[in-house]
Coordinates of C-alpha atoms and ligand atoms in Angstrom, one line a residue:
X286 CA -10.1 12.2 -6.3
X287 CA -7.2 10.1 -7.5
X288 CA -7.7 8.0 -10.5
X289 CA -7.9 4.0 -10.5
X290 CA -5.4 4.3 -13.1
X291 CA -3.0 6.7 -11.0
X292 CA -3.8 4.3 -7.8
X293 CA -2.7 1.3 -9.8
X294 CA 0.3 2.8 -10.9
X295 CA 1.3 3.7 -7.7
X296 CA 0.5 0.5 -6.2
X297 CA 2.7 -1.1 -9.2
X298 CA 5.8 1.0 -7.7
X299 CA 5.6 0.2 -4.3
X300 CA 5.2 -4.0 -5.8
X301 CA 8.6 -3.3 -7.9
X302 CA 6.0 -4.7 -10.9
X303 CA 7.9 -1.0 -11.9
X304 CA 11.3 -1.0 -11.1
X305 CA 14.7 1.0 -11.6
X306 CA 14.8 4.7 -10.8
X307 CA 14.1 5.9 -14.6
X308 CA 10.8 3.2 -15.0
X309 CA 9.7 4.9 -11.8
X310 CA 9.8 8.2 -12.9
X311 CA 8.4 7.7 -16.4
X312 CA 5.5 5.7 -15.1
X313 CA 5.1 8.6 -12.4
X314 CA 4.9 11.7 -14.7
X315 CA 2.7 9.7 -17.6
X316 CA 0.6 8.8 -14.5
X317 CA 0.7 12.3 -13.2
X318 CA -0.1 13.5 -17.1
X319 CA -3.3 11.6 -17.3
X320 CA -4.6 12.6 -14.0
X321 CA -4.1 16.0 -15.1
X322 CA -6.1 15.3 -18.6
X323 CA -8.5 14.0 -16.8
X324 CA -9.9 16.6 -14.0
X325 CA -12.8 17.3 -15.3
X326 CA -13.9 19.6 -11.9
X327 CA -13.9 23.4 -12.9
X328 CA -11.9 24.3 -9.5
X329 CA -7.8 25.5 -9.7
X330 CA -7.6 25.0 -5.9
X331 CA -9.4 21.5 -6.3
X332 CA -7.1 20.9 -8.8
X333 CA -3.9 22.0 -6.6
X334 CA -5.4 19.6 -4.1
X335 CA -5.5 17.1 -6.3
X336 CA -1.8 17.5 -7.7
X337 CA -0.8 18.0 -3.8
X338 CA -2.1 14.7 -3.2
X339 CA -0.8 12.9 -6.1
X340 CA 3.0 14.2 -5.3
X341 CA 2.5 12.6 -1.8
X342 CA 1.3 9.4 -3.0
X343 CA 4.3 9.1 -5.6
X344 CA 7.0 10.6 -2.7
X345 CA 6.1 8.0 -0.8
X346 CA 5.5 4.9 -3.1
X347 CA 9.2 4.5 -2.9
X348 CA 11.2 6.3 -0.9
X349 CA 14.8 6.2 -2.0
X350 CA 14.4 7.6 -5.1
X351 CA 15.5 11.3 -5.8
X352 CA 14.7 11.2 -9.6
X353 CA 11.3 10.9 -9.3
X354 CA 11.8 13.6 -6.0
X355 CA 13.3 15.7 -8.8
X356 CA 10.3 15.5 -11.3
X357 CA 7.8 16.1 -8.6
X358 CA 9.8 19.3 -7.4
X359 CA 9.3 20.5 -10.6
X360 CA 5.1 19.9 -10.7
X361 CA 5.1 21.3 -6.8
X362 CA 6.7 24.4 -8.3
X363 CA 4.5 24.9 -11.5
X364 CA 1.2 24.3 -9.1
X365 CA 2.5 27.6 -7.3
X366 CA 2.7 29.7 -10.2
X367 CA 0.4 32.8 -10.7
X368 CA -1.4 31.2 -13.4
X369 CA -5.1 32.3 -13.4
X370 CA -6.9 30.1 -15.4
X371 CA -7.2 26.1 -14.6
X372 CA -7.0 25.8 -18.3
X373 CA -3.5 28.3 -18.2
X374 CA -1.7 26.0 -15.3
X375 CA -2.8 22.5 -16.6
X376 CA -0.7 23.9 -19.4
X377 CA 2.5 25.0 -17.4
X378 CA 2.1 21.6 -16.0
X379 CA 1.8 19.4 -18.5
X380 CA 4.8 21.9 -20.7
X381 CA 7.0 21.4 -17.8
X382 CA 6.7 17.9 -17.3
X383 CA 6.9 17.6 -21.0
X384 CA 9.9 19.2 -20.9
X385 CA 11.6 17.5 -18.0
X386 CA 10.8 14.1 -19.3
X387 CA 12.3 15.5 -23.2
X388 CA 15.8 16.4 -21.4
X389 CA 16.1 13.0 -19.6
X390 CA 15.6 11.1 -22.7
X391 CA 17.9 13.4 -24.7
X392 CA 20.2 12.8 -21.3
X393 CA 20.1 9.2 -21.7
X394 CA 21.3 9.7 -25.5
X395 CA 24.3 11.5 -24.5
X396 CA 25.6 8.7 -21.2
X397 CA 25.1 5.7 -24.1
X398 CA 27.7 7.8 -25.9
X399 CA 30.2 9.1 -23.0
X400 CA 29.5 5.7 -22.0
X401 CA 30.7 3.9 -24.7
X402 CA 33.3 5.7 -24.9
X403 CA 34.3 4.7 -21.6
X404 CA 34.4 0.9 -22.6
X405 CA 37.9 -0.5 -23.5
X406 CA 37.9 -2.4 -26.6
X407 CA 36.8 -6.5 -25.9
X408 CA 35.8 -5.6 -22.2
X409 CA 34.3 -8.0 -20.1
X410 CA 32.1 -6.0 -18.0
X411 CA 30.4 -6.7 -15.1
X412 CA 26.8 -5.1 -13.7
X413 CA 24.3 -5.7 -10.9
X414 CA 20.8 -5.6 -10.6
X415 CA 19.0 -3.9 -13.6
X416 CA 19.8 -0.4 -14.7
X417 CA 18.4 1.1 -18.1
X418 CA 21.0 3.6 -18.1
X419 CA 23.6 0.9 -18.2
X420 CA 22.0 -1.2 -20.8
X421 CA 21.6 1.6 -23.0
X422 CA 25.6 2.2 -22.4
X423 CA 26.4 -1.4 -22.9
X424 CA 24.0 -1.9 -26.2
X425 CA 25.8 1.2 -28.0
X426 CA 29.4 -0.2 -26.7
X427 CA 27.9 -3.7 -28.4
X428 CA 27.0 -2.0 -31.6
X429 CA 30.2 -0.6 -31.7
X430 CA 31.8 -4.0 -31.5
X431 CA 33.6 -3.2 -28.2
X432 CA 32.1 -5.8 -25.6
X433 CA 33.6 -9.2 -25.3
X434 CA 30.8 -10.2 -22.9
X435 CA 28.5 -8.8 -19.8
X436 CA 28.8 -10.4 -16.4
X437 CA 25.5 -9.9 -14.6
X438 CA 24.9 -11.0 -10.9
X439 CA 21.6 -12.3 -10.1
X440 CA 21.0 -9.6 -7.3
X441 CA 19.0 -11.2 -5.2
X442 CA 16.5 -11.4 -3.6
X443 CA 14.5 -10.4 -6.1
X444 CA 16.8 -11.2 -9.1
X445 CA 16.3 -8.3 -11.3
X446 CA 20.0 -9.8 -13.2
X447 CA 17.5 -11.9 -14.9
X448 CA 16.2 -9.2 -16.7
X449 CA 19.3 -7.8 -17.4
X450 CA 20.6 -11.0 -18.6
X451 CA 17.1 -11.6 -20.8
X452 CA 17.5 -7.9 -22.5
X453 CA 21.2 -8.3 -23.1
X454 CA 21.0 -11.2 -25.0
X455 CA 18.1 -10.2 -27.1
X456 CA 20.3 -7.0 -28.1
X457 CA 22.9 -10.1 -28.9
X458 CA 25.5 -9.6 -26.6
X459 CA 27.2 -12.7 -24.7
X460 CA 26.4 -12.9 -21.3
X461 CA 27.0 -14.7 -18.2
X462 CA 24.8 -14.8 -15.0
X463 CA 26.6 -15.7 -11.4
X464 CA 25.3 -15.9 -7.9
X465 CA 25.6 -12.7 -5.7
X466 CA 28.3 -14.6 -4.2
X467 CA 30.5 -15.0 -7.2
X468 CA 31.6 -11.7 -7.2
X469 CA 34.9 -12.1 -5.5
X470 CA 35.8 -15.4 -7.7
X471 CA 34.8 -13.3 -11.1
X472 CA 35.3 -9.5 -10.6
X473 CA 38.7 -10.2 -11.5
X474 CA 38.2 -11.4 -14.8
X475 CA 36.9 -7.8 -15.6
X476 CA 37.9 -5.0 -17.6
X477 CA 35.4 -2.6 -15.3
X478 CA 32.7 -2.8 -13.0
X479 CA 29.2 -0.4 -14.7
X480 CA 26.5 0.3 -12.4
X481 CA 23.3 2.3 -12.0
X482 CA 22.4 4.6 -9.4
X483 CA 19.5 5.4 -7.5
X484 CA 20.8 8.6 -6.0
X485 CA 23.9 10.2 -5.9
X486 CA 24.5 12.2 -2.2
X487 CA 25.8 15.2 -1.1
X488 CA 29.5 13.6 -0.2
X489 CA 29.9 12.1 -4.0
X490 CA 28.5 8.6 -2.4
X491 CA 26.5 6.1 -4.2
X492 CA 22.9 4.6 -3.3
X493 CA 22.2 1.6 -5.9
X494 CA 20.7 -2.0 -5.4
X495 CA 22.0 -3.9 -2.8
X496 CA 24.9 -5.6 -3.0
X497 CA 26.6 -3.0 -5.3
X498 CA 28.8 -2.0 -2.4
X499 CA 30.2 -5.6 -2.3
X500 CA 30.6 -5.3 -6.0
X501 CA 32.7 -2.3 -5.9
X502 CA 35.0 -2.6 -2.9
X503 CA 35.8 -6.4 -4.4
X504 CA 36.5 -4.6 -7.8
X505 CA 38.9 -2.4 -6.1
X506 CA 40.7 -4.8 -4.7
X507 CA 41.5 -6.1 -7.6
X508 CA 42.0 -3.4 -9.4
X509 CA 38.9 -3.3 -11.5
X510 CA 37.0 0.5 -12.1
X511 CA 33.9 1.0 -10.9
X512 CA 32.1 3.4 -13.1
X513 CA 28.3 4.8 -12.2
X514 CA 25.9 5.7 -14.9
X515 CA 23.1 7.9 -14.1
X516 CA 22.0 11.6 -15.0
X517 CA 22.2 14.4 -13.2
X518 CA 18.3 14.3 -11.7
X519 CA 19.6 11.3 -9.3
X520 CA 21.5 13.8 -7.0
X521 CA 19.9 14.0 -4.1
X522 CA 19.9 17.6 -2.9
X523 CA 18.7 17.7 0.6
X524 CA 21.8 15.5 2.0
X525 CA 23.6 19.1 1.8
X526 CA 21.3 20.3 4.4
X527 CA 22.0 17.1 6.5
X528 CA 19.4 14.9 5.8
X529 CA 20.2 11.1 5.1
X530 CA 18.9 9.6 1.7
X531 CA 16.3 6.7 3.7
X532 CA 17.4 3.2 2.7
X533 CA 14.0 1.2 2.2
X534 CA 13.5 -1.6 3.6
X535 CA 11.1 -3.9 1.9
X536 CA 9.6 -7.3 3.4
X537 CA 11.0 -9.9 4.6
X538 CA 9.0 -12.6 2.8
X539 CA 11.0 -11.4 -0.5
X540 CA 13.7 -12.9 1.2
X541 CA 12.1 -16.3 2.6
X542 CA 8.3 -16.7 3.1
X543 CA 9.6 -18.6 6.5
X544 CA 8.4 -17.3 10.4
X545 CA 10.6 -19.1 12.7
X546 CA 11.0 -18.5 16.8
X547 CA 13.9 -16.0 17.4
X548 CA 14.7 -15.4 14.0
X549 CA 14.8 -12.2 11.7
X550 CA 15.7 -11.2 7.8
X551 CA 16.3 -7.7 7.1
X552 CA 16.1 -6.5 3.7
X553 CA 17.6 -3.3 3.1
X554 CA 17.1 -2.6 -0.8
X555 CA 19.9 -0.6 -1.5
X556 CA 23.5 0.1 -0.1
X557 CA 25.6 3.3 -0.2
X558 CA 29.3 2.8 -1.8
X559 CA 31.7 5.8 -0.9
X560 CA 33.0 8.0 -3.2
X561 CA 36.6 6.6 -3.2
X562 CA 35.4 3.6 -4.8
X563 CA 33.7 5.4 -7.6
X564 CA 36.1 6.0 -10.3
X565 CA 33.5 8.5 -12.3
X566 CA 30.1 9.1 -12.8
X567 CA 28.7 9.4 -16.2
X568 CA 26.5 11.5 -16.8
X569 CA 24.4 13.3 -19.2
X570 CA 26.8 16.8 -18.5
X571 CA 30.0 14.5 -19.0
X572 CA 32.4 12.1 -17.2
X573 CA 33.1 13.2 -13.3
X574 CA 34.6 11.9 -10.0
X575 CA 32.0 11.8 -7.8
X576 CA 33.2 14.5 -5.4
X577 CA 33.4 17.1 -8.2
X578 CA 30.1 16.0 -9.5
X579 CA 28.2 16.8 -6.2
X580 CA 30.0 20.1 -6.3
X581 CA 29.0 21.2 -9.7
X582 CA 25.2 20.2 -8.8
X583 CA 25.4 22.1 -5.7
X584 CA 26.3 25.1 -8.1
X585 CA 23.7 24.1 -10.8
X586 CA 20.7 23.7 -8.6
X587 CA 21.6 27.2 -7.1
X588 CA 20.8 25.5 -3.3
X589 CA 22.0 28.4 -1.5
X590 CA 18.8 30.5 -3.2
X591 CA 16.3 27.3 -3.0
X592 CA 17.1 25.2 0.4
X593 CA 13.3 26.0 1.3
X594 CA 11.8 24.5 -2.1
X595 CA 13.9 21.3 -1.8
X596 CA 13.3 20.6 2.0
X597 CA 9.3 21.6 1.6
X598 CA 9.2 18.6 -0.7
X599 CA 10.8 16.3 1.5
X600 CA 8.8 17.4 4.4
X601 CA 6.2 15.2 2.4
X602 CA 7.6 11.5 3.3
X603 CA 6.2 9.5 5.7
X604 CA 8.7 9.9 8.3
Ligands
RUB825 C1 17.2 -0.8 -9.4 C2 18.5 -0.3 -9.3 C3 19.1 0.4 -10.5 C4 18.8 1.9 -10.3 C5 19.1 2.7 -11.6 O1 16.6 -1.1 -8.1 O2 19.2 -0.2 -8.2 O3 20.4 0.2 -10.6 O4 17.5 2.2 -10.0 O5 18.2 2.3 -12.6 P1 15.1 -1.6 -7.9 P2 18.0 3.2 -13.9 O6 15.0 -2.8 -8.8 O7 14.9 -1.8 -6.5 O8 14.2 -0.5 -8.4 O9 19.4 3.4 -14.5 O10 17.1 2.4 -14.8 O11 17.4 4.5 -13.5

């Protein structure tokens, strides 16, 4: 039996009440944590029902979100291990989410530095939607004196610039919020374009909020670098075995609460911007091009050995 708790948390994704990839997977695993604290049955295969059921109600509270694929891979993977005991594998779970959720944050330490570093000195720099991997880049580049100001768009429709803009300027940095629109009239002004990712595929492409497509091919035009912050748990494996990443698509009342005859909003919530537009990724493992980084991770993850493990999770969406 799932938790009210773990049901609310869940419900809270799907809502965006928890958004950006990282929030998503933190809430996920101290969600999947306390459900694990709290089985109080004496049954492993209960238990391994339980956790089977949980990683299909997370998979599927939003589907475009590999980071949160990646922790769940790693509980699918503990669940199978020859642990006897329920008390011996609520152990190996907990250890290896523990440990997971450890690397990420010490992860997140090392893109604020590469990032920085990235950061010319009295750069204007401009950012869609809200990414805490980029905020934690653009606070140390701040404390290090190196930001003249942040540009944030309003990344409609649900305007998640606002909390950008709100957490910026409590950190003190001077910012400026413009339309979605704006871009092409601003981007210009720019010393380099920072965005977050949601998943990185298999071809060195980028799935982030929508709109961040417009952002970068406008900043290429005018000669302004897009750079992508995210660790390396926001490659999406499975695109080397030819599946697509799924674009959500959320509801249309986000957009306007309006039913009219003949008429229809679609509202895809992210985009994909091609590699070539991607200057580098940064990354917890350093600063790549996009292409090379998909390579390495192809290496890393071993996928040759594990294609069955990745695709058995994915066999979980809702199709
Ligand atoms: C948020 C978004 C963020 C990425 C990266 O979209 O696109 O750029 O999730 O975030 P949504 P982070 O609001 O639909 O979740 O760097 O925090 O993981």
């Amino acid at each position: 039996m799932l938790s009210k708790k773990f049901l609310k948390t869940v419900k809270d994704i799907k809502s965006l009440k928890i958004q950006g990839a990282s929030n998503v997977r933190k809430a996920a695993v101290e969600a999947l944590l306390e459900e694990v604290n709290e089985f109080n049955d004496s049954s492993i295969l209960h238990f391994k029902a339980d956790l089977f059921k949980s990683v299909k109600e997370l998979i599927n509270a939003r589907p475009t979100e590999p980071e949160l694929r990646s922790a769940l891979r790693i509980v699918l993977h503990t669940a199978q291990s020859n642990s006897h005991s329920l008390f011996d594998l609520k152990k190996e779970v907990k250890n290896s989410l523990g440990y997971f959720e450890k690397q990420r944050n010490e992860g997140l330490r090392k893109i604020a530095t590469y990032g920085a570093r990235e950061i010319p000195n009295d750069a204007i720099v401009m950012t869609h939607c809200h990414s805490h991997t980029v905020m934690e880049i653009l606070k140390e580049a701040h404390k290090q004196g190196k930001i003249e100001r942040v540009i944030c768009t309003e990344s409609r429709p649900l305007f998640q610039g606002r909390k950008t803009a709100e957490e910026l300027t409590k950190a003190g940095v001077k910012t400026t919020m413009i339309v979605d629109s704006a871009v092409s009239s601003i981007v210009k002004e720019c010393g380099l374009f920072l965005s977050g990712a949601d998943a990185v595929l298999s071809d060195g492409s980028v799935v982030n909020k929508i709109g961040t497509q417009n952002v970068s091919m406008l900043a290429e035009k005018f000669g302004v670098p897009h750079y992508v912050a995210c660790g390396t748990a926001k490659f999406d494996p499975v695109t080397f075995f030819g599946f697509q990443e799924i674009i959500e698509q959320r509801a249309p009342e986000e957009v306007w609460d309006k039913k009219l005859k003949n008429f229809e909003i679609k509202n895809p919530a992210f985009d994909i911007t091609a590699a070539k537009y991607v200057k580098a990724l940064i990354t917890e493992k350093g600063v790549f091009p996009p292409t090379e980084f998909a390579g390495m991770m192809y290496k890393d993850l071993q996928l040759e050995k594990h294609e069955k493990e990745f695709l058995s999770l994915i066999s979980l969406m809702k199709k």
